[in-house]
XYZ file of C-alpha atoms in Angstrom:
365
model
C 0.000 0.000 0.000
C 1.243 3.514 -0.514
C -0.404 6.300 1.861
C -2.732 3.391 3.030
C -4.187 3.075 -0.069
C -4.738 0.009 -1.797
C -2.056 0.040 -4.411
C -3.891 -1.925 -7.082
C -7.305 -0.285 -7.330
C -6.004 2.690 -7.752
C -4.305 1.074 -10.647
C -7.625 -0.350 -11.846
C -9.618 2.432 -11.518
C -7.292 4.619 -13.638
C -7.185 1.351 -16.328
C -10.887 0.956 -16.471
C -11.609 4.945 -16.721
C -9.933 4.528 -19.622
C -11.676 1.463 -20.927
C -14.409 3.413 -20.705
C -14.078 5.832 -23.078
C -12.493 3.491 -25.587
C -16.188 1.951 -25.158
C -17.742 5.394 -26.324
C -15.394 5.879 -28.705
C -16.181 2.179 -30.564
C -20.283 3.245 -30.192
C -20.361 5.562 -33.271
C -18.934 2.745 -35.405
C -22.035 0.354 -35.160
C -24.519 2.671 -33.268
C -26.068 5.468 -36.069
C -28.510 5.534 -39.154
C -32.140 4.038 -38.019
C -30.128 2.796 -34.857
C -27.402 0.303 -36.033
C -24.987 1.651 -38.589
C -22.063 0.180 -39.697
C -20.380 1.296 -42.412
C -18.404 -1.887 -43.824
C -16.433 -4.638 -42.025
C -13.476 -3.668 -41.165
C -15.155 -1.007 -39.087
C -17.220 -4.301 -37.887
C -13.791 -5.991 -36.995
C -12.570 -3.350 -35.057
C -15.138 -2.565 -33.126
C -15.715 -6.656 -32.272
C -11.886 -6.838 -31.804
C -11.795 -3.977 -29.500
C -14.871 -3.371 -27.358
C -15.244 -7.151 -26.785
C -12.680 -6.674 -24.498
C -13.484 -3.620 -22.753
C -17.285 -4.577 -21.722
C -15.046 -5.338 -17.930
C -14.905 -1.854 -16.848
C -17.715 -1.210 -15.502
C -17.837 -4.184 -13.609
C -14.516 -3.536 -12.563
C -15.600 -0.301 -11.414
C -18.052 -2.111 -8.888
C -15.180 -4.618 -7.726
C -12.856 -1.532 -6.981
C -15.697 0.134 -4.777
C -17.051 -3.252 -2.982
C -13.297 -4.394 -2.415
C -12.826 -0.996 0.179
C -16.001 -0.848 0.913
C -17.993 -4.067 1.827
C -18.989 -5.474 4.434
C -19.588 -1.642 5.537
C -18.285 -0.652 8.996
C -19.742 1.670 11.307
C -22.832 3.118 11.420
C -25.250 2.618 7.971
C -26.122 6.673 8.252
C -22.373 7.439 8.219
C -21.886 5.324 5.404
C -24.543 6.570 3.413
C -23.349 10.202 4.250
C -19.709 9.416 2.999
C -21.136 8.162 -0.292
C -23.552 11.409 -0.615
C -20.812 13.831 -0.630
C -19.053 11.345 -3.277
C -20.659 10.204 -5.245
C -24.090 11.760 -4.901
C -23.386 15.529 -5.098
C -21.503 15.101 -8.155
C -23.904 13.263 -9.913
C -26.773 15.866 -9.136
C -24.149 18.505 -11.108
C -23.302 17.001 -13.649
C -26.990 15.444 -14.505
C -28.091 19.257 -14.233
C -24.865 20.245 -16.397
C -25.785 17.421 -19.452
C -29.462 18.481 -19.056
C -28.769 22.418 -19.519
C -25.494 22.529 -21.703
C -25.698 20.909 -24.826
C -22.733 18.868 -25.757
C -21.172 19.957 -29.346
C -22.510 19.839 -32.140
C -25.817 18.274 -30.035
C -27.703 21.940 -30.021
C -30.270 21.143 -32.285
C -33.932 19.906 -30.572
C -32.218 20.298 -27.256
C -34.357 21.227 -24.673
C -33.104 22.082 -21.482
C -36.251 22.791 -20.198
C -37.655 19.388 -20.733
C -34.316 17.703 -19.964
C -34.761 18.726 -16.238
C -38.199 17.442 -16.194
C -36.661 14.606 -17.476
C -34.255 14.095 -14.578
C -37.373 13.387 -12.199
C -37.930 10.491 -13.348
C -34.376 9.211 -15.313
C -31.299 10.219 -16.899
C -31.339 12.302 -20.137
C -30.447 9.667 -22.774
C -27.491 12.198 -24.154
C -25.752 11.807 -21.223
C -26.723 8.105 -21.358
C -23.865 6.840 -19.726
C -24.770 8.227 -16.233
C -26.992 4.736 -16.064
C -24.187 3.512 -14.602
C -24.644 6.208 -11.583
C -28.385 5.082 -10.791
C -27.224 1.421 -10.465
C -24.402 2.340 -8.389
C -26.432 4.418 -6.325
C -28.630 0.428 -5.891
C -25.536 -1.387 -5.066
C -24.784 1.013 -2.340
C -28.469 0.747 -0.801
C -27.937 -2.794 -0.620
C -24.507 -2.955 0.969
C -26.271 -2.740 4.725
C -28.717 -5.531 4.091
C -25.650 -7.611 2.835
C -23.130 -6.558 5.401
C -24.791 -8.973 8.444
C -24.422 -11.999 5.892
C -21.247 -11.647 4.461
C -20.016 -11.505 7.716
C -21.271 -14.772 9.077
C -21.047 -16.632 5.769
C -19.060 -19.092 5.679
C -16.517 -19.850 2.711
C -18.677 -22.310 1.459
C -21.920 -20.782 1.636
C -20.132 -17.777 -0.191
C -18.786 -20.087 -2.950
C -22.599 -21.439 -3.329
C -23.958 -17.846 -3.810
C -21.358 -16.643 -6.407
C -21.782 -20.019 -8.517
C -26.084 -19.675 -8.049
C -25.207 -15.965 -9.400
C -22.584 -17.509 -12.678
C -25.796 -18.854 -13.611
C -28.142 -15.879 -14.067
C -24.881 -14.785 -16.154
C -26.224 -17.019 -19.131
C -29.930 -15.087 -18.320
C -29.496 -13.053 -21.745
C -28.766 -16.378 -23.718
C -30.937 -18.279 -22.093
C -33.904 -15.181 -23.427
C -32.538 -15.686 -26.499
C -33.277 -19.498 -26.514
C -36.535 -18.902 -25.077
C -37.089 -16.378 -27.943
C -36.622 -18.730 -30.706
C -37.897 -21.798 -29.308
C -41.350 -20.316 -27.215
C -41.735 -17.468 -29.555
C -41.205 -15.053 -25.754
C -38.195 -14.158 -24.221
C -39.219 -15.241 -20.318
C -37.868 -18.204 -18.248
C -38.617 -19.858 -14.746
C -41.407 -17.874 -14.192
C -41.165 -14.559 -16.116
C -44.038 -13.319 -17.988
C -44.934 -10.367 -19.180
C -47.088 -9.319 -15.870
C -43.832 -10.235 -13.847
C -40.449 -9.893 -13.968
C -39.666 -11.068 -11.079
C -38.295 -14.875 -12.099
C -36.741 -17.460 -10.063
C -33.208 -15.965 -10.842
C -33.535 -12.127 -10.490
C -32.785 -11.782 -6.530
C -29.437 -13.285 -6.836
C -28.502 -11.951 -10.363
C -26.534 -8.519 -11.896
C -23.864 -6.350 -10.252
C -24.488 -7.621 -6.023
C -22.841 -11.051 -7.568
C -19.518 -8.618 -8.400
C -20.274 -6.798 -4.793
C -19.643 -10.600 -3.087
C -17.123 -11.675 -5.581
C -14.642 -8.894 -4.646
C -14.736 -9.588 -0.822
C -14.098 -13.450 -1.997
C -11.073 -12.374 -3.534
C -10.313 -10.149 -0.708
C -10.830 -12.867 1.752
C -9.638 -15.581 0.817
C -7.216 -15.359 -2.924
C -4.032 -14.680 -2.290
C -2.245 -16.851 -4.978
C 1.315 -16.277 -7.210
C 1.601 -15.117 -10.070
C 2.090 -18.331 -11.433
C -1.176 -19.912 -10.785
C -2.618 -16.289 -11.335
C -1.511 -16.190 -14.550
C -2.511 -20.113 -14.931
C -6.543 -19.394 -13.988
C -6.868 -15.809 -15.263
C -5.757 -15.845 -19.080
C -7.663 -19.023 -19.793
C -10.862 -17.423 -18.076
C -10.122 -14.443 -19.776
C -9.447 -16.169 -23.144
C -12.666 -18.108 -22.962
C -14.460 -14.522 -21.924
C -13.497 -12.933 -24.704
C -14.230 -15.263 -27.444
C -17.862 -15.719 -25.868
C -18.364 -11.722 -25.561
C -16.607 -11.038 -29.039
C -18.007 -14.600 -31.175
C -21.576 -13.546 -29.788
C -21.867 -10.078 -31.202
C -19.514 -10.814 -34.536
C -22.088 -13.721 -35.879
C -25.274 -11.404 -34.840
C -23.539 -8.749 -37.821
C -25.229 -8.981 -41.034
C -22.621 -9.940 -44.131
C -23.833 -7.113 -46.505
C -22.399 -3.910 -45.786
C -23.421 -1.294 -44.558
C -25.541 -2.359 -41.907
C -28.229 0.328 -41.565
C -31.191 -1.404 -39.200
C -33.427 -1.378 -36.342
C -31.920 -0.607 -32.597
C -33.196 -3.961 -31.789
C -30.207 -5.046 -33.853
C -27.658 -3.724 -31.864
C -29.227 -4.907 -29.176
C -29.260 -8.465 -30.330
C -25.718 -7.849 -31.119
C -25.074 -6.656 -27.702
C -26.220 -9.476 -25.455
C -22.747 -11.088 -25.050
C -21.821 -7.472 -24.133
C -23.974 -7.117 -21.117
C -22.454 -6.485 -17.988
C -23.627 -9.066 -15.596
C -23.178 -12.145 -18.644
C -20.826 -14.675 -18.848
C -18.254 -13.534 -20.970
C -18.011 -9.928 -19.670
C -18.231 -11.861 -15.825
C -15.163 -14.283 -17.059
C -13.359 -10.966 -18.084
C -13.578 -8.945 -15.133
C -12.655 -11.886 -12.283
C -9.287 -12.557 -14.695
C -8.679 -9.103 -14.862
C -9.368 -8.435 -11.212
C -7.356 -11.329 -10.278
C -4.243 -10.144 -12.121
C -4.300 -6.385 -11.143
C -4.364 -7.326 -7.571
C -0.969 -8.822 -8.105
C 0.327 -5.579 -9.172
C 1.668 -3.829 -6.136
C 4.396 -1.205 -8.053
C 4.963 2.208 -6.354
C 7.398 3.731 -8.037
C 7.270 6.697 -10.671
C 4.333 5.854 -12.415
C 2.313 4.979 -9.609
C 2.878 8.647 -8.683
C 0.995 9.624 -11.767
C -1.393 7.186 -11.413
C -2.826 7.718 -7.690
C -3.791 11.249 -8.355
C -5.901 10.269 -11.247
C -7.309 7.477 -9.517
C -8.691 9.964 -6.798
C -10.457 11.837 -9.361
C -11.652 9.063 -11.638
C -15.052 9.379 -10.979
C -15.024 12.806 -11.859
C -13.542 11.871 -15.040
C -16.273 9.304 -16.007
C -18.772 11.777 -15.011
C -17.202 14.819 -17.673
C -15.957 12.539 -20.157
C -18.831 13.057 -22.602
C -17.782 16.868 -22.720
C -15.158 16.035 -24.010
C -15.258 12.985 -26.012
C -17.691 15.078 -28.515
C -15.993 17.353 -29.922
C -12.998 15.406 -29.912
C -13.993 12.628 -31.795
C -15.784 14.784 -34.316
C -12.313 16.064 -35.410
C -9.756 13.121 -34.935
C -12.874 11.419 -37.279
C -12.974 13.782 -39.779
C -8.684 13.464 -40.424
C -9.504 10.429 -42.950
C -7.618 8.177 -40.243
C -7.667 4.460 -39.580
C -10.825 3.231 -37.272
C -8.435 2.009 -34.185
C -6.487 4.849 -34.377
C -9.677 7.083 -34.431
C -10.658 4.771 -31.542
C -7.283 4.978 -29.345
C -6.675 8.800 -30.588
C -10.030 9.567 -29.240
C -10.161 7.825 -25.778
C -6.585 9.510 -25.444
C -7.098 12.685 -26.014
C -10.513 12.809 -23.743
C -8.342 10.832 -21.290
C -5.733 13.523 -21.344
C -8.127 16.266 -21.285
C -10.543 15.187 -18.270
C -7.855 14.068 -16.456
C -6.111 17.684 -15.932
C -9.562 19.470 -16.042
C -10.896 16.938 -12.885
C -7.271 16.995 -11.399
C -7.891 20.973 -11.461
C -11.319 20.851 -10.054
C -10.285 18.927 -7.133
C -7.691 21.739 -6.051
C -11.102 24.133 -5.307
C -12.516 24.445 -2.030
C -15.275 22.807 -3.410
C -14.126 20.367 -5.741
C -14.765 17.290 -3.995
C -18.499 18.396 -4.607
C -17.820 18.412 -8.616
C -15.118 15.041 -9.052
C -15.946 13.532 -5.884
């Protein structure tokens, strides 16, 4: 640890801010036209090559926070008073920023009247990747109710939960079966009056929330037999998240259809599914090894501190930026790469600024 601080997740968080943006920056290549657009397949390889691989991040994010953070100590009001002022307060200004200052070139039919409204009830689907905010915002409610258990688990009954929870990971396929063999997407007891199937109480993000204190607990392996469970599961991950969405692509090019097609395309994608949950554990698994605190971990803890604030400006940024490293006639990765760099760069020194204020823990947490 360096300044008690957890060495690793600080190198994780600063690794999967980044991811993040590569994400965004791979969305314009096969999100566009009538919904999906993509323009011919070698901007379909890239973005299968590339994204397939990132879908971890946000999953990682919840690992990072769970690892520090779960079981909770203290009191629950002091806990939920620590995450207001982090996470909360920063959320409310930047939801109120995306909702009143349109992002560039985004002016037209923006209304920033209606986008407040809007905020009553859910985010404004410009800033659409503040989703991940709302569920964060769940996983945090939940921590309390989980804290007593995880506590008096034992190994075993902890190992029993997380493999009950790798199941609802095939959920999506499983819909998809469903789909084509029932004509309905719904299974062990979903219909379209209820949601609420045999699976959903032990499925999405709380199974990352439990498998980061498993790791905590109880993993504490070499890099040898790191290296000898995490690149297989990661290997296997991949080819499940990036097979899945290459064979959902239609062969004639360009791809101009429905949003339900991207959506189809997605499912391997989706954060609590099997290839994305193989992904994140390797990756997990093989960061916590890293324990370097040299020169660039210098760099990297300051960032770290203000990731959030980062992930929450990052659109800002991203915008305008990939409008004119897109418009140089370059290669898709490197429009990709150039892009999440630059924005990288950028929010970086702007959060790292922010945080100097008096009040800047209330702007990048």
């Amino acid at each position: 640890m360096g300044n008690n601080r957890v060495v690793f997740l600080d190198y994780l968080r600063v690794v999967a801010c980044f991811m993040v943006m590569l994400v965004h920056c791979c969305e314009p290549f096969y999100l566009g036209g009538n919904g999906t657009y993509i323009a011919n397949s070698y901007d379909a390889f890239w973005v299968t090559v590339i994204n397939s691989a990132l879908r971890c991040a946000v999953p990682l994010f919840i690992m990072t926070s769970s690892y520090l953070l779960f079981p909770i100590k203290g009191e629950t009001s002091a806990f939920f008073r620590r995450r207001a002022v982090r996470v909360l307060v920063p959320f409310a200004v930047w939801s109120i920023l995306y909702a009143v200052v349109p992002m560039w070139g985004c002016s037209e039919g923006f209304d920033w009247k209606q986008n407040l409204v809007n905020l009553t009830l859910n985010l404004n689907m410009h800033a659409g990747h503040l989703w991940f905010v709302y569920m964060l915002i769940g996983v945090y409610i939940a921590m309390p109710l989980l804290s007593p258990w995880i506590e008096k688990v034992s190994k075993r009954g902890e190992q029993i939960f997380i493999a009950a929870w790798a199941v609802t990971t095939l959920v999506p396929f499983l819909h998809q079966a469903a789909l084509a063999l029932f004509g309905r997407a719904e299974v062990y007891g979903e219909a379209n009056w209820n949601e609420f199937g045999t699976l959903y109480y032990i499925s999405g993000f709380i199974g990352y929330v439990v498998l980061a204190h498993y790791i905590r607990t109880y993993i504490d392996w070499s890099w040898k037999k790191t290296l000898a469970v995490a690149l297989p599961m990661w290997i296997v991950g991949y080819a499940v998240a990036a097979l899945w969405f290459w064979y959902q692509i239609p062969s004639q090019y360009p791809v101009n259809e429905s949003i339900e097609l991207a959506v189809l395309m997605e499912q391997s994608w989706r954060f609590c599914s099997v290839g994305v949950a193989l992904t994140t554990v390797a990756l997990f698994l093989i960061f916590k090894k890293i324990n370097c605190t040299g020169a660039l971990y210098r760099v990297v803890q300051p960032i770290s501190k203000v990731s959030y604030g980062m992930y929450l400006m990052h659109m800002f940024a991203l915008v305008p930026t990939f409008a004119f490293i897109s418009s140089l006639g370059i290669a898709t990765p490197l429009v990709i790469f150039a892009v999440a760099g630059a924005t990288f760069v950028v929010c970086s020194v702007a959060a790292l600024a922010i945080s100097k204020l008096p009040f800047g823990k209330y702007i990048v947490g």
